[in-house]
mmCIF file of C-alpha atoms in Angstrom:
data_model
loop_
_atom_site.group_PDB
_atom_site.id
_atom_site.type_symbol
_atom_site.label_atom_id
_atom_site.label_comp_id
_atom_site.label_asym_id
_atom_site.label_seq_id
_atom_site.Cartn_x
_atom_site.Cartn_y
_atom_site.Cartn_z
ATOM 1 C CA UNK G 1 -25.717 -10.495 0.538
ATOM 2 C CA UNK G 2 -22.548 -12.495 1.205
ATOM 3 C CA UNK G 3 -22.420 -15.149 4.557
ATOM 4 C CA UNK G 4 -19.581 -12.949 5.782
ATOM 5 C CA UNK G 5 -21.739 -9.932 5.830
ATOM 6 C CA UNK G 6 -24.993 -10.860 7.803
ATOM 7 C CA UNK G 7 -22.239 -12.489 10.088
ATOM 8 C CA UNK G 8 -20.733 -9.174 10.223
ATOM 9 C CA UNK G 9 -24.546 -7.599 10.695
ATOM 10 C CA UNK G 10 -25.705 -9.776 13.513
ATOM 11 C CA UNK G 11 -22.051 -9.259 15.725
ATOM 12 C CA UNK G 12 -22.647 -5.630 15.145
ATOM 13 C CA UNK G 13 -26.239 -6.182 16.410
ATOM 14 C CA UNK G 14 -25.290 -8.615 19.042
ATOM 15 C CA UNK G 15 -22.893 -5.727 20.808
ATOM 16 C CA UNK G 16 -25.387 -3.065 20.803
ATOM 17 C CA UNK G 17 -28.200 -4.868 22.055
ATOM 18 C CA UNK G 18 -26.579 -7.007 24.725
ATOM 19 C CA UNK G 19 -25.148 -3.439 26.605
ATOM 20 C CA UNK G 20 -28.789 -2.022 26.122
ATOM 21 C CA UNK G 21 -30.879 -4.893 27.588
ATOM 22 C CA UNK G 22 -27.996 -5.076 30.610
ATOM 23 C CA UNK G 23 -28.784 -1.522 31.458
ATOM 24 C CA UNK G 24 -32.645 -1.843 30.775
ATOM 25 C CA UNK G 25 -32.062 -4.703 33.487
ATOM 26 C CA UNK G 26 -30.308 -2.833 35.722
ATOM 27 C CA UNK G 27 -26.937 -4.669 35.091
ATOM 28 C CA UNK G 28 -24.173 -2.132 34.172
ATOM 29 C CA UNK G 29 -21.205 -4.174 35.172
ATOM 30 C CA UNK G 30 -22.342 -5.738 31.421
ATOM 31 C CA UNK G 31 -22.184 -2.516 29.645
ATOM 32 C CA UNK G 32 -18.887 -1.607 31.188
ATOM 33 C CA UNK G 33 -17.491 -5.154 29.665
ATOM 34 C CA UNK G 34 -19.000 -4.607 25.976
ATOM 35 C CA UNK G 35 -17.757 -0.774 26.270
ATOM 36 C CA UNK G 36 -14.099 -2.820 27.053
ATOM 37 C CA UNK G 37 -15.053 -4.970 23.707
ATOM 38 C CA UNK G 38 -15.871 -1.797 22.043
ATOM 39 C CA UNK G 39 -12.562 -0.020 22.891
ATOM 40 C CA UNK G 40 -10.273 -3.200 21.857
ATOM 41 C CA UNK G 41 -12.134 -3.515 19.170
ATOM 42 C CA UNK G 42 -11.378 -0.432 17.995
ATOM 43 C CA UNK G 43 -7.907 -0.847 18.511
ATOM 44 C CA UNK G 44 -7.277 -4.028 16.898
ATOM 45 C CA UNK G 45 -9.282 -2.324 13.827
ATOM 46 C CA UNK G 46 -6.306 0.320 13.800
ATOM 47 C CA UNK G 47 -3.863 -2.418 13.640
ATOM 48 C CA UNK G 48 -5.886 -4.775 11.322
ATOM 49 C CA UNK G 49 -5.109 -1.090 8.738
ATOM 50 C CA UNK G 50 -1.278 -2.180 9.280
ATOM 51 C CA UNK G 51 -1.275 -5.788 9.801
ATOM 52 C CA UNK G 52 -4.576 -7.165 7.871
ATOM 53 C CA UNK G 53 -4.280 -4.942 4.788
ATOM 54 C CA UNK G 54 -0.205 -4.345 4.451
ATOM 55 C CA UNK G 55 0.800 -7.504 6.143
ATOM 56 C CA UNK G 56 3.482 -5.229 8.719
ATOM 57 C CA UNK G 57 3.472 -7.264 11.749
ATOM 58 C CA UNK G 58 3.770 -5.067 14.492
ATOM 59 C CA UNK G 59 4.813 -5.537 18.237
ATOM 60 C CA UNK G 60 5.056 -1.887 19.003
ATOM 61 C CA UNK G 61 1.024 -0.457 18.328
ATOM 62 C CA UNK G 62 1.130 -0.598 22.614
ATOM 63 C CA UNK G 63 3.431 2.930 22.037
ATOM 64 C CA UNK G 64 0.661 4.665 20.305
ATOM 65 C CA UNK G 65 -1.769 2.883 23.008
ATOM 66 C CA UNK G 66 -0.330 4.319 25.963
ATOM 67 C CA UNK G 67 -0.121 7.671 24.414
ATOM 68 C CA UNK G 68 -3.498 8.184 23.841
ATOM 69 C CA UNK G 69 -4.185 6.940 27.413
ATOM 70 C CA UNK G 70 -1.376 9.322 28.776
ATOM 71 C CA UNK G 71 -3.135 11.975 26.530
ATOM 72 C CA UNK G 72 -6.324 11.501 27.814
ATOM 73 C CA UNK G 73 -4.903 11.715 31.624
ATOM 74 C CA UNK G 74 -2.525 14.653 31.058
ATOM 75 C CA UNK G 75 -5.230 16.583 30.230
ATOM 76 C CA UNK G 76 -7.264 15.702 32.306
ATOM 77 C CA UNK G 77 -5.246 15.939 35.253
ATOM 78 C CA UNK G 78 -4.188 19.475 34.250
ATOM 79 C CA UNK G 79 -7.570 20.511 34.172
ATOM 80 C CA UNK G 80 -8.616 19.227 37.469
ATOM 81 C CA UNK G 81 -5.431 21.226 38.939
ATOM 82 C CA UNK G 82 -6.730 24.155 36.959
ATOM 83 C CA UNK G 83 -2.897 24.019 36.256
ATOM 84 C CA UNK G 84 -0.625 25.216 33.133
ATOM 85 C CA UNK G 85 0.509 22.417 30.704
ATOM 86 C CA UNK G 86 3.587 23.609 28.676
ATOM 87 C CA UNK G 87 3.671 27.444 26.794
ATOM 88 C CA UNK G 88 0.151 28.287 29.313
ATOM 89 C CA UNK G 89 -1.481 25.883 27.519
ATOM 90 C CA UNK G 90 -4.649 24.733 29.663
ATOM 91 C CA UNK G 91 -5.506 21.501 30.469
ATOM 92 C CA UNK G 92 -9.401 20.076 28.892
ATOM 93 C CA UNK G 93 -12.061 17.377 30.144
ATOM 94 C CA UNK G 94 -13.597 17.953 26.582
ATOM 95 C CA UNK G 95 -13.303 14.712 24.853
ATOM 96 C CA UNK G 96 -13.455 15.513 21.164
ATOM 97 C CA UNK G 97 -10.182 17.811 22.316
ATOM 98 C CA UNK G 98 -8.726 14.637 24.137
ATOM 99 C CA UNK G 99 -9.780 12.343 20.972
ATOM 100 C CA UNK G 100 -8.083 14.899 18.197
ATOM 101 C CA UNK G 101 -4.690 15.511 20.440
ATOM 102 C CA UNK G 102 -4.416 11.841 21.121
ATOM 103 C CA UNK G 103 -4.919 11.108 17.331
ATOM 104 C CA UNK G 104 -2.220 13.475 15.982
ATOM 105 C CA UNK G 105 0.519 13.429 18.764
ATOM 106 C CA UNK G 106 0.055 9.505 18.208
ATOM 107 C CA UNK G 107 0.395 9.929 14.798
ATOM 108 C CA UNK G 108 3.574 12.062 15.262
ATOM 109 C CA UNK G 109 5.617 9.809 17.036
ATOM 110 C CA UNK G 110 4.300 7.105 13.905
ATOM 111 C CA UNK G 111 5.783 9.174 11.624
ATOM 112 C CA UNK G 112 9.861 8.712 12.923
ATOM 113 C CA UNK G 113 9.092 5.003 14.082
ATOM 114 C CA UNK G 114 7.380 3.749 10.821
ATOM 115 C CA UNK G 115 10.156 5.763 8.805
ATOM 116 C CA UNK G 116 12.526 3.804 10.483
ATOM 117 C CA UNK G 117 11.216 0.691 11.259
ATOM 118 C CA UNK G 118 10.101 0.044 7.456
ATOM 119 C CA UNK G 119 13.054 0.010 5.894
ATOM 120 C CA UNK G 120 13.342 -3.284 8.140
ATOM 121 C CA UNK G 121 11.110 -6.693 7.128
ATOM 122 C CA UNK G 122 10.457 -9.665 8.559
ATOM 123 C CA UNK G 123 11.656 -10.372 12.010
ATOM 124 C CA UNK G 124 13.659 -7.225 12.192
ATOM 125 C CA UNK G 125 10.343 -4.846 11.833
ATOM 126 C CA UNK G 126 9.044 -6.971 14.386
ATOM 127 C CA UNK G 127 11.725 -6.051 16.731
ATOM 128 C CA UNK G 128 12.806 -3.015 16.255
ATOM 129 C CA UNK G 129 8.589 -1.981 16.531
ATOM 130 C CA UNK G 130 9.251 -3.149 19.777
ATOM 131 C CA UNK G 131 12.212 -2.164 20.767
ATOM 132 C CA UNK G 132 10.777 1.353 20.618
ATOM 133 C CA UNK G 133 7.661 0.882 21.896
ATOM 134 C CA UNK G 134 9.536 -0.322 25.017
ATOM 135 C CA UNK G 135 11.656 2.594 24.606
ATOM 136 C CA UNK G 136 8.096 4.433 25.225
ATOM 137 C CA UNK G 137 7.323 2.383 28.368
ATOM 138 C CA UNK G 138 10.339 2.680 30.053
ATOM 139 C CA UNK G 139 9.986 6.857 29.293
ATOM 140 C CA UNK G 140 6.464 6.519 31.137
ATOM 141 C CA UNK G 141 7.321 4.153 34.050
ATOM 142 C CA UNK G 142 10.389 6.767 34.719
ATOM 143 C CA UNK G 143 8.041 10.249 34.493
ATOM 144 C CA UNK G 144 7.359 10.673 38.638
ATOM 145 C CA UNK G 145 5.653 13.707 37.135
ATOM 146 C CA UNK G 146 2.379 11.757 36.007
ATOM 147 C CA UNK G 147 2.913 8.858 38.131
ATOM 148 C CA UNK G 148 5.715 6.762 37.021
ATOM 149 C CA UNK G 149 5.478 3.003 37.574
ATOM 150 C CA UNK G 150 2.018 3.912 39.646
ATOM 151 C CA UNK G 151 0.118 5.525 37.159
ATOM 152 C CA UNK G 152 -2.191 8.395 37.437
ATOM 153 C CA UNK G 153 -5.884 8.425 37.703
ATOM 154 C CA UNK G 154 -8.369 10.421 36.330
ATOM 155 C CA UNK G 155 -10.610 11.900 39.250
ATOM 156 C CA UNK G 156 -13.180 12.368 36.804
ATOM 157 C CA UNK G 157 -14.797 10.629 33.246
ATOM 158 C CA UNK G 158 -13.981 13.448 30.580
ATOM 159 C CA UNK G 159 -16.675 15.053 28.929
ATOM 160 C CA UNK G 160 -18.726 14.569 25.725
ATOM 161 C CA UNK G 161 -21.615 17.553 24.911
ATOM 162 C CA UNK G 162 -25.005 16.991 26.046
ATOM 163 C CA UNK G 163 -24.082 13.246 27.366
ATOM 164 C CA UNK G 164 -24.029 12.129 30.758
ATOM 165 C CA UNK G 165 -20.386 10.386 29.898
ATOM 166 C CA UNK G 166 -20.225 8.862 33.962
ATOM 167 C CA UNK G 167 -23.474 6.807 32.844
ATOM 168 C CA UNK G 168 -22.370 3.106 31.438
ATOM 169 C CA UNK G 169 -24.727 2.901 28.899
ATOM 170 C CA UNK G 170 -23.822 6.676 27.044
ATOM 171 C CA UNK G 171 -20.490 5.933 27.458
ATOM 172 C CA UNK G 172 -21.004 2.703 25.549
ATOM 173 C CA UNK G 173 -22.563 4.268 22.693
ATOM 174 C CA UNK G 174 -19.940 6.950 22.135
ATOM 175 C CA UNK G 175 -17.389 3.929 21.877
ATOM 176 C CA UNK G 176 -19.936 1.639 19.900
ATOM 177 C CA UNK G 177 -20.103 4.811 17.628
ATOM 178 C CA UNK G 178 -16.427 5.412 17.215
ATOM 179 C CA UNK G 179 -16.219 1.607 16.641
ATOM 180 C CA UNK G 180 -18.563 1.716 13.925
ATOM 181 C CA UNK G 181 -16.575 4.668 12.407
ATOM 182 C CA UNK G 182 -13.275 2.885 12.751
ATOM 183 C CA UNK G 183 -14.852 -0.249 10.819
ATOM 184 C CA UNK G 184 -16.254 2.003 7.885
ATOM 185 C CA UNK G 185 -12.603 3.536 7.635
ATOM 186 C CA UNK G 186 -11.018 0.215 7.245
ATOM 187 C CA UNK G 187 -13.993 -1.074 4.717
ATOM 188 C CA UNK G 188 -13.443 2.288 2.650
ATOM 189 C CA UNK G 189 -9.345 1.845 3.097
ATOM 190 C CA UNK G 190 -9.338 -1.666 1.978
ATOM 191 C CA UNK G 191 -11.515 -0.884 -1.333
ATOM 192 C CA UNK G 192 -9.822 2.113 -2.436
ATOM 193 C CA UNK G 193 -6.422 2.595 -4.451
ATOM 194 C CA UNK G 194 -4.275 3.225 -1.694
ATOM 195 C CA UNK G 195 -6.092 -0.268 -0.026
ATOM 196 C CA UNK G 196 -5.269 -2.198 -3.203
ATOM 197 C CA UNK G 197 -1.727 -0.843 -2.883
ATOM 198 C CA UNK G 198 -1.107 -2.061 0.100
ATOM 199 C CA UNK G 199 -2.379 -5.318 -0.341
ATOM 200 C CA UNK G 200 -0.215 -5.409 -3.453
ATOM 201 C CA UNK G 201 2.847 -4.190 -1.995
ATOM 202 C CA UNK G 202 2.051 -6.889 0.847
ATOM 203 C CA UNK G 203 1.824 -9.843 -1.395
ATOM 204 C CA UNK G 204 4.666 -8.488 -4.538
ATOM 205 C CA UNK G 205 6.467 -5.161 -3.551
ATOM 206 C CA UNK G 206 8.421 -5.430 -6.615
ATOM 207 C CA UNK G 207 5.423 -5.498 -8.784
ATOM 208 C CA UNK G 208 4.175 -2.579 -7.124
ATOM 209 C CA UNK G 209 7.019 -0.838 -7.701
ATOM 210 C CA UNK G 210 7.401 -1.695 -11.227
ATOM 211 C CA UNK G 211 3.988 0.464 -12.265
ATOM 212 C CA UNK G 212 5.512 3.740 -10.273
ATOM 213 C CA UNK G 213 3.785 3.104 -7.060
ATOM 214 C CA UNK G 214 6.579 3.598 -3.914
ATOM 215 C CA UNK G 215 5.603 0.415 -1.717
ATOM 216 C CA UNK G 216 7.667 2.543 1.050
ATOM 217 C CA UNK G 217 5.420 5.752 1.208
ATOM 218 C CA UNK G 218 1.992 3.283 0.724
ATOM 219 C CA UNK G 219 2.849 1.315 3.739
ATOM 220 C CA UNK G 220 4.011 4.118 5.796
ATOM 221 C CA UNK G 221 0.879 6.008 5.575
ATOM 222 C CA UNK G 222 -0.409 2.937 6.359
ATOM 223 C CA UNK G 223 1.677 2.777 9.295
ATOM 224 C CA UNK G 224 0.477 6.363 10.588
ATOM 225 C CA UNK G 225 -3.293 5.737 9.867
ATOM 226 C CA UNK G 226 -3.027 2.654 11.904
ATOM 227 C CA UNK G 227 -1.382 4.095 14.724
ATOM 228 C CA UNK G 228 -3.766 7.524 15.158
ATOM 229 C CA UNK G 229 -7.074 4.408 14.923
ATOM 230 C CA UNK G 230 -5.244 2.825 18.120
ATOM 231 C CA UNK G 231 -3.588 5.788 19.683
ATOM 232 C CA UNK G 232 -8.107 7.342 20.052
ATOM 233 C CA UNK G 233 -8.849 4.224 21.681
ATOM 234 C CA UNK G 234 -6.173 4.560 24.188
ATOM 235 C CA UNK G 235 -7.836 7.384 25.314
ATOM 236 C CA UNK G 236 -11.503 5.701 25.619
ATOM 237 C CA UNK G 237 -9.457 2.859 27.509
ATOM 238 C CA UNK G 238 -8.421 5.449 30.068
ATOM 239 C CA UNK G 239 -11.382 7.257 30.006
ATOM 240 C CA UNK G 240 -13.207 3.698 30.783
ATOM 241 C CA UNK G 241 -10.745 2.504 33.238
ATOM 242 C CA UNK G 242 -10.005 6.527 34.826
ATOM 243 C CA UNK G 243 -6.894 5.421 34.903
ATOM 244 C CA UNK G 244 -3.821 4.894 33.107
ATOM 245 C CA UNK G 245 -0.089 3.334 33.363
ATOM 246 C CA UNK G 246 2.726 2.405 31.859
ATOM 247 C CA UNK G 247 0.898 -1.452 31.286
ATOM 248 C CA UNK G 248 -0.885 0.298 28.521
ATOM 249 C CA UNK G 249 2.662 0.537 26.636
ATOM 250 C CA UNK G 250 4.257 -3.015 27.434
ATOM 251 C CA UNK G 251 4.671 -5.537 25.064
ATOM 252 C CA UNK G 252 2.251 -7.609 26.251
ATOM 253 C CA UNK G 253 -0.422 -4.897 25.492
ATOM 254 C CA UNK G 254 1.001 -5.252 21.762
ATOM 255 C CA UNK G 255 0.530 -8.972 21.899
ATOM 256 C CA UNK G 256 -3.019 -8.692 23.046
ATOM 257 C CA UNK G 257 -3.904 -6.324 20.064
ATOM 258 C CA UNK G 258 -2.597 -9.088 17.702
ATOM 259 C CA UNK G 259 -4.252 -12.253 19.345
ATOM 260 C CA UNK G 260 -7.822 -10.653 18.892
ATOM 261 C CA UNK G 261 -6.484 -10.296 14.888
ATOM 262 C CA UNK G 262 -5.814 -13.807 14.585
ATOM 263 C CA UNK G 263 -8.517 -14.847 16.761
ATOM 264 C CA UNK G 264 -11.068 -13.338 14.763
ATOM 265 C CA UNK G 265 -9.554 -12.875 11.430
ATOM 266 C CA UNK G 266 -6.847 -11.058 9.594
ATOM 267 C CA UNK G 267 -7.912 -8.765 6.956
ATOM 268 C CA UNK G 268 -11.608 -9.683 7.815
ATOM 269 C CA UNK G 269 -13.580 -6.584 8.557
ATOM 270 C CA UNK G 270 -15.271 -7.550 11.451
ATOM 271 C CA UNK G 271 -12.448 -9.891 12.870
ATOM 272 C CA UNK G 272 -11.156 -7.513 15.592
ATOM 273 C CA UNK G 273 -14.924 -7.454 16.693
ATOM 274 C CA UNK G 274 -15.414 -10.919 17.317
ATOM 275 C CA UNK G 275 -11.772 -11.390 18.308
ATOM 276 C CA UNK G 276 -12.201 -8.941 21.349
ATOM 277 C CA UNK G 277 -15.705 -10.209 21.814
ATOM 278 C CA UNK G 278 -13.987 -13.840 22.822
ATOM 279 C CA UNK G 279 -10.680 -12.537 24.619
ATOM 280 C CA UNK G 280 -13.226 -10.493 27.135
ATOM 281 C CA UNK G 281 -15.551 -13.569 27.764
ATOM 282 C CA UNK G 282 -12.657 -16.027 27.972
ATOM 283 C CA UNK G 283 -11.228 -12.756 30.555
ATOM 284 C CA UNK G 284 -14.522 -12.624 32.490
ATOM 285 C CA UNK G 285 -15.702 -16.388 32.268
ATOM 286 C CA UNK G 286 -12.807 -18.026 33.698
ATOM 287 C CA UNK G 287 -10.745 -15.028 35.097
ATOM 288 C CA UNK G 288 -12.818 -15.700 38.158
ATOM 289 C CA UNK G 289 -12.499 -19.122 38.184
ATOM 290 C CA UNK G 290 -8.492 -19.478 37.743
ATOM 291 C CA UNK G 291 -5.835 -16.510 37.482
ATOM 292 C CA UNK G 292 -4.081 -18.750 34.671
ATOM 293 C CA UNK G 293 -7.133 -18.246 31.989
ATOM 294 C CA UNK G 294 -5.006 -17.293 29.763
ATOM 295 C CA UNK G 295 -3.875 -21.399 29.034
ATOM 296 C CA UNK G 296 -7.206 -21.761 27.851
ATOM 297 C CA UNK G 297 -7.193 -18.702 25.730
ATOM 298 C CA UNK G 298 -4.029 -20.269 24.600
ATOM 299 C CA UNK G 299 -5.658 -23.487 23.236
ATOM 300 C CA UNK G 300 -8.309 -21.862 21.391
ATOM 301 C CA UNK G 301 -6.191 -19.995 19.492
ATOM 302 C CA UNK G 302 -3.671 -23.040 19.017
ATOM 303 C CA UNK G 303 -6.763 -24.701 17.454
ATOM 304 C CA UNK G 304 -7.555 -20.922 15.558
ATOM 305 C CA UNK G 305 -4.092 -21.230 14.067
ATOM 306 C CA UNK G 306 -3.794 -24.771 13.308
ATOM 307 C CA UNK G 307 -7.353 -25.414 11.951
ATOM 308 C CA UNK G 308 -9.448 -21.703 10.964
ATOM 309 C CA UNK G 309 -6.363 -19.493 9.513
ATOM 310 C CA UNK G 310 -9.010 -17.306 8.767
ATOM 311 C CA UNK G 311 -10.239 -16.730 12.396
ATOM 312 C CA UNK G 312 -13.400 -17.082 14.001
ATOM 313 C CA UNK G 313 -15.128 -15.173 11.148
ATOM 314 C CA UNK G 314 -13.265 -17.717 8.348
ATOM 315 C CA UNK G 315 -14.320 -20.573 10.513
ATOM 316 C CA UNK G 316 -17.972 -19.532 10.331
ATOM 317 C CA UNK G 317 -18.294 -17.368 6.600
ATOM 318 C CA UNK G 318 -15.647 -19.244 4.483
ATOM 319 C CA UNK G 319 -12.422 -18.880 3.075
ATOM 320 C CA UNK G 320 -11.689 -15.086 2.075
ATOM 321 C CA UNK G 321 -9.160 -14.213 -1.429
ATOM 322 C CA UNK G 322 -6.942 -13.396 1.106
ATOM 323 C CA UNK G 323 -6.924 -16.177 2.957
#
């Protein structure tokens, strides 16, 4: 057994134990901060699929973000109003509904952005990812009819059959779950044929292209994977927070998504894991303590960058092939 993986063992450990002895203890404001881990965890894993294994730098993922939030509020909402959607279609509170819409509506609007975006590279991918993912925001913070620039709460945490969702600690493990089933789909993605290609048409597109392989239609479907793994844990982020705006689309929701990357790791399985594990202790250590935490945030992963390229993870388990 490799360094990397008991490291990867023990942080998988270390976030299911630490929510479990906080509620044993009475202390759910704990398991409400590893459930946040959990969630941006799971996020960053969905664009580790686009960034880690195909290299696509990405400032739009906050698009597919926001929609599954929105997702998981529109429906809610509707069903709380016992109101009409579009075509008579109901409303739901059921969360494997909420999960599966906000997967493949997310992955719908992927398809036309990552079409278009990827015939871009470099710089230009980068902004044109964002350019629609603001696109997105500005389309949210402009609806009145689910709460514009305000937002719209959800009255009520969805529902999950047979658990008590408004408890912390089962909400945690249906996140911690979905986590763990995020991380398996990367580790299967990034040892299969379509993972090699990826990483191949990341590193020599024209090699790739020179044995038959389309480096377009690998890193699309890369593209679309990546965005349905983020666009589910918008919807646990607004099922966490019971509430959801058009912050959930900005840029700076983007950026966020690819500092826990770098902080703990590109390509590395668990880096998203222990990169959200340090952005919500830096958030809840010193967030108290001064509103400008984020300077200090800043000079860890100055120090990430200049001295650990491979993260946290490379720091502490050694240089990966990728690295």
């Amino acid at each position: 057994m490799s360094r990397e993986t008991c490291i990867n063992i023990l942080l998988a450990l270390l976030l299911l134990a630490v929510p479990v002895a906080a509620a044993e203890l009475g202390e759910p404001f704990y398991v409400t901060l590893a459930t946040r881990v959990a969630i941006l965890a799971l996020a960053a894993v969905g664009l580790n699929i686009a960034l880690g294994l195909g290299g696509l730098v990405s400032f739009g993922h906050a698009a597919f973000f926001g929609i599954g939030g929105y997702v998981a509020g529109i429906l809610a909402s509707h069903a709380f109003e016992m109101s009409p959607l579009v075509f008579g279609i109901e409303g739901t509170t059921s969360m494997p509904v909420i999960w599966l819409t906000a997967i493949m509506i997310a992955g719908l609007v992927a398809l036309p952005i990552g079409a278009i975006s990827l015939r871009t590279t470099g710089v230009y991918f980068i902004m044109i990812t964002l350019a629609f993912a603001q696109m997105i925001y500005y389309f949210a913070e402009s609806w009145p009819t689910y709460g514009g620039a305000d937002g719209l709460s959800i009255i009520m945490r969805n529902q999950f059959p047979g658990v008590n969702t408004a408890r912390p600690l089962p909400y945690f493990l249906i996140c911690y779950c979905l986590l763990i089933a995020g991380l398996g789909l990367y580790w299967l993605l990034q040892g299969s044929r379509f993972g090699l290609a990826l990483q191949t048409a990341r590193q020599n597109a024209i090699r790739l292209s020179s044995v038959g392989i389309a480096p377009f239609g690998i890193r699309l479907t890369a593209f679309v994977i990546s965005a349905m793994v983020v666009g589910l844990a918008g919807a646990l982020f607004a099922d966490l927070n019971k509430f959801v705006s058009p912050s959930m689309l900005s840029w700076h929701m983007s950026g966020e998504l690819i500092v826990l990357i770098i902080l703990g790791g590109k390509g590395r399985l668990f880096g998203p894991v222990a990169g959200a594990a340090v952005y919500v202790l830096f958030e809840f250590a010193l967030g108290g303590l001064t509103e400008r935490w984020q300077f200090f945030l800043g000079l860890v992963l100055l120090g990430v960058v200049l001295f650990a390229r491979g993260g946290l993870l490379g720091l502490l388990a050694g240089k990966a092939r990728h690295d």
